[in-house]
Short mmCIF file of C-alpha atoms in Angstrom, two decimals:
data_model
loop_
_atom_site.label_atom_id
_atom_site.label_comp_id
_atom_site.label_asym_id
_atom_site.label_seq_id
_atom_site.Cartn_x
_atom_site.Cartn_y
_atom_site.Cartn_z
CA ASP I 9 41.91 101.90 106.72
CA ALA I 10 38.08 102.51 105.25
CA MET I 11 38.26 98.73 104.03
CA SER I 12 38.40 97.32 107.94
CA SER I 13 35.31 96.74 109.34
CA GLN I 14 34.09 98.64 112.26
CA VAL I 15 31.71 98.18 114.96
CA PRO I 16 28.13 100.26 114.13
CA SER I 17 27.55 103.22 116.53
CA THR I 18 24.89 104.01 117.52
CA PRO I 19 23.68 106.45 115.80
CA ILE I 20 23.35 104.25 112.26
CA PHE I 21 20.95 101.75 114.53
CA HIS I 22 18.69 104.90 115.51
CA ARG I 23 19.26 106.21 111.74
CA ILE I 24 17.66 102.79 110.60
CA TYR I 25 15.39 102.69 113.53
CA ASP I 26 13.86 106.22 112.08
CA HIS I 27 13.37 104.61 109.07
CA PHE I 28 12.15 101.17 109.46
CA GLY I 29 10.69 101.02 113.24
CA TYR I 30 10.30 97.70 114.90
CA ASP I 31 11.28 95.96 112.09
CA VAL I 32 13.16 93.30 112.64
CA GLY I 33 15.91 93.83 110.22
CA VAL I 34 17.46 96.68 111.97
CA LEU I 35 18.82 94.49 115.07
CA CYS I 36 21.30 93.48 111.64
CA SER I 37 23.17 96.83 112.22
CA PHE I 38 24.52 95.12 115.54
CA LEU I 39 25.35 92.00 113.64
CA LEU I 40 26.47 92.85 110.74
CA ALA I 41 30.08 94.13 109.85
CA TYR I 42 29.87 97.82 108.92
CA TYR I 43 32.09 98.68 106.10
CA GLN I 44 32.14 102.71 105.27
CA LEU I 45 33.82 102.92 101.55
CA LYS I 46 35.15 106.37 99.89
CA VAL I 47 34.06 106.77 96.47
CA GLY I 48 35.83 104.70 93.86
CA GLU I 49 36.26 102.13 96.36
CA ALA I 50 35.16 98.60 96.20
CA MET I 51 34.17 95.09 97.80
CA TYR I 52 33.41 91.71 96.24
CA ILE I 53 30.48 89.86 98.20
CA GLY I 54 30.35 86.12 97.90
CA PRO I 55 26.91 84.29 96.99
CA ASN I 56 24.84 83.89 100.18
CA GLN I 57 26.31 86.40 101.89
CA PRO I 58 24.27 88.75 104.14
CA HIS I 59 24.85 92.47 102.94
CA SER I 60 23.08 96.24 102.86
CA TYR I 61 23.71 99.58 102.18
CA ILE I 62 22.92 102.32 104.42
CA SER I 63 23.17 105.49 102.09
CA GLY I 64 24.75 106.87 98.81
CA GLU I 65 25.25 105.21 95.81
CA LEU I 66 26.48 102.35 94.29
CA ALA I 67 26.78 99.88 91.65
CA GLU I 68 25.97 96.16 92.33
CA ILE I 69 26.72 93.42 90.22
CA MET I 70 25.54 89.94 90.63
CA ALA I 71 25.85 86.63 89.11
CA THR I 72 23.16 84.84 87.57
CA SER I 73 20.67 84.25 90.00
CA ASP I 74 16.85 83.96 90.10
CA ASN I 75 16.01 85.35 93.53
CA VAL I 76 16.90 88.24 95.60
CA ILE I 77 16.22 87.09 99.39
CA ARG I 78 15.02 89.82 101.79
CA ALA I 79 15.54 89.67 105.78
CA GLY I 80 14.20 93.14 106.38
CA CYS I 81 13.90 96.59 106.47
CA THR I 82 11.62 96.11 102.84
CA SER I 83 8.08 96.32 102.43
CA LYS I 84 8.33 93.46 99.95
CA LEU I 85 8.27 89.41 100.49
CA ILE I 86 10.62 88.18 103.86
CA ASP I 87 10.51 84.54 103.03
CA LYS I 88 12.64 83.41 106.51
CA GLU I 89 12.83 79.44 105.25
CA VAL I 90 14.43 80.04 102.57
CA LEU I 91 17.03 83.20 103.77
CA CYS I 92 17.77 80.47 106.66
CA GLN I 93 18.65 77.50 104.44
CA SER I 94 20.45 79.93 101.75
CA LEU I 95 22.89 82.24 103.95
CA ASN I 96 26.30 81.00 104.00
CA TYR I 97 27.17 81.87 107.98
CA ASP I 98 31.12 82.66 106.94
CA THR I 99 32.64 85.39 108.92
CA VAL I 100 34.91 86.20 105.82
CA GLY I 101 33.57 86.55 102.55
CA TYR I 102 33.55 89.61 101.90
CA TYR I 103 36.62 90.75 99.99
CA PRO I 104 38.05 94.42 99.28
CA ILE I 105 38.77 95.03 94.95
CA HIS I 106 41.70 96.90 93.88
CA PRO I 107 40.82 99.16 91.31
CA GLU I 108 43.11 98.88 87.87
CA ARG I 109 43.31 102.17 86.38
CA THR I 110 44.33 102.99 82.72
CA GLY I 111 43.46 106.29 81.44
CA ALA I 112 40.20 106.77 81.39
CA MET I 113 39.00 103.35 82.13
CA THR I 114 39.01 101.95 86.04
CA THR I 115 38.27 98.04 86.25
CA TYR I 116 36.84 96.29 89.17
CA ARG I 117 37.57 92.55 89.08
CA PRO I 118 35.97 90.87 91.82
CA PRO I 119 37.42 86.78 92.19
CA VAL I 120 34.79 85.02 90.21
CA ALA I 121 34.30 84.54 86.15
CA GLU I 122 30.65 85.93 85.75
CA PHE I 123 31.40 89.73 86.25
CA LYS I 124 33.52 92.66 86.01
CA LEU I 125 32.33 96.21 86.33
CA GLN I 126 34.76 99.04 84.15
CA LYS I 127 34.02 102.94 84.53
CA ILE I 128 34.88 105.02 82.01
CA GLU I 129 35.50 108.84 82.37
CA LEU I 130 35.78 110.77 79.37
CA ASP I 131 36.07 114.65 79.22
CA ARG I 132 34.46 116.57 76.52
CA GLY I 133 35.55 116.04 72.97
CA LYS I 134 37.63 112.69 74.34
CA HIS I 135 37.71 109.35 72.94
CA LEU I 136 38.20 105.78 73.91
CA HIS I 137 38.48 102.73 71.88
CA TYR I 138 36.59 99.59 73.68
CA HIS I 139 36.91 96.18 72.90
CA ALA I 140 34.08 94.17 73.99
CA ASP I 141 35.15 90.41 74.83
CA SER I 142 31.85 88.99 75.74
CA GLU I 143 28.16 90.19 76.27
CA THR I 144 28.08 93.13 77.74
CA VAL I 145 25.59 95.80 79.28
CA VAL I 146 26.69 99.30 78.96
CA PHE I 147 25.08 102.08 81.12
CA VAL I 148 25.39 105.82 81.04
CA ALA I 149 25.56 107.40 84.18
CA GLU I 150 26.55 111.12 83.51
CA GLY I 151 26.54 113.07 80.36
CA ARG I 152 25.92 112.90 76.71
CA GLY I 153 28.28 111.08 74.46
CA ARG I 154 28.26 108.74 71.53
CA ALA I 155 29.26 104.93 71.19
CA ASN I 156 29.92 104.22 67.44
CA GLY I 157 28.10 107.14 66.32
CA GLU I 158 25.05 106.47 68.18
CA CYS I 159 24.10 109.15 70.86
CA LEU I 160 23.32 108.13 74.30
CA SER I 161 22.81 110.14 77.79
CA VAL I 162 21.59 109.62 81.34
CA GLY I 163 20.11 106.59 82.29
CA GLN I 164 19.80 104.95 78.20
CA ALA I 165 21.85 101.48 78.42
CA PHE I 166 22.39 98.67 75.56
CA TRP I 167 23.69 95.21 75.68
CA THR I 168 26.23 93.38 72.97
CA GLY I 169 26.90 90.63 71.67
CA VAL I 170 30.16 88.53 72.09
CA THR I 171 33.03 90.58 70.35
CA MET I 172 32.35 93.68 69.61
CA GLU I 173 34.22 97.32 68.96
CA ILE I 174 32.87 100.18 70.86
CA ASP I 175 33.64 103.97 69.98
CA PHE I 176 32.85 106.17 72.91
CA GLU I 177 33.27 110.04 72.49
CA SER I 178 31.63 112.86 75.09
CA ASP I 179 29.66 115.30 74.29
CA SER I 180 29.39 116.96 77.51
CA HIS I 181 31.74 118.20 80.04
CA LYS I 182 31.64 114.37 81.34
CA PHE I 183 30.48 111.24 80.07
CA VAL I 184 30.50 108.50 82.69
CA ILE I 185 30.11 105.02 81.46
CA TRP I 186 29.40 101.82 83.63
CA ILE I 187 30.19 98.83 81.66
CA SER I 188 29.76 95.26 83.24
CA SER I 189 30.61 91.73 81.46
CA GLN I 190 32.72 88.42 81.63
CA ASN I 191 35.52 88.51 83.73
CA SER I 192 37.98 86.78 80.99
CA GLN I 193 41.17 87.07 82.97
CA ILE I 194 39.39 84.77 85.99
CA LEU I 195 37.74 82.56 82.26
CA SER I 196 41.15 81.91 80.48
CA LYS I 197 42.13 80.35 83.90
CA ILE I 198 39.60 78.06 84.29
#
């Protein structure tokens, strides 16, 4: 099962060591749980849980925060005192998210109200009507298309206010859009 924790192998340690040398963060390869996700899989990592990724592409969304605390394997500031005060040393805190697929849209819904992530994949000439029920960030990951008639291409992003209707249309072989918004299913239960 791709979502089960595995013991990191010596080649992973060497891969990190080859890149970061004697950085203390290299030792984390033996302390953290190791997960290998397949394309389309996702996991929720709770607040103050140490985490990192070794390779590949991913979309990461965080709840509102005023900082990222680094432990190692970086050229950026490492604040050991804040790190030790902030970390949650719980061994559980990593949960698989089972995607919900409806037509061209895949929704990843973590167990928190702050956010959900949706991926829309449209083939050339295909349309999708999207109802934004909260403030929303839209990012174009692949291809070209339109949102309410406005041209969009790879790397472009936009923000919507609360409650907006968006008509997406693909102008390329594949138009891939990522959308981050509040998780209204959780909000309605609060």
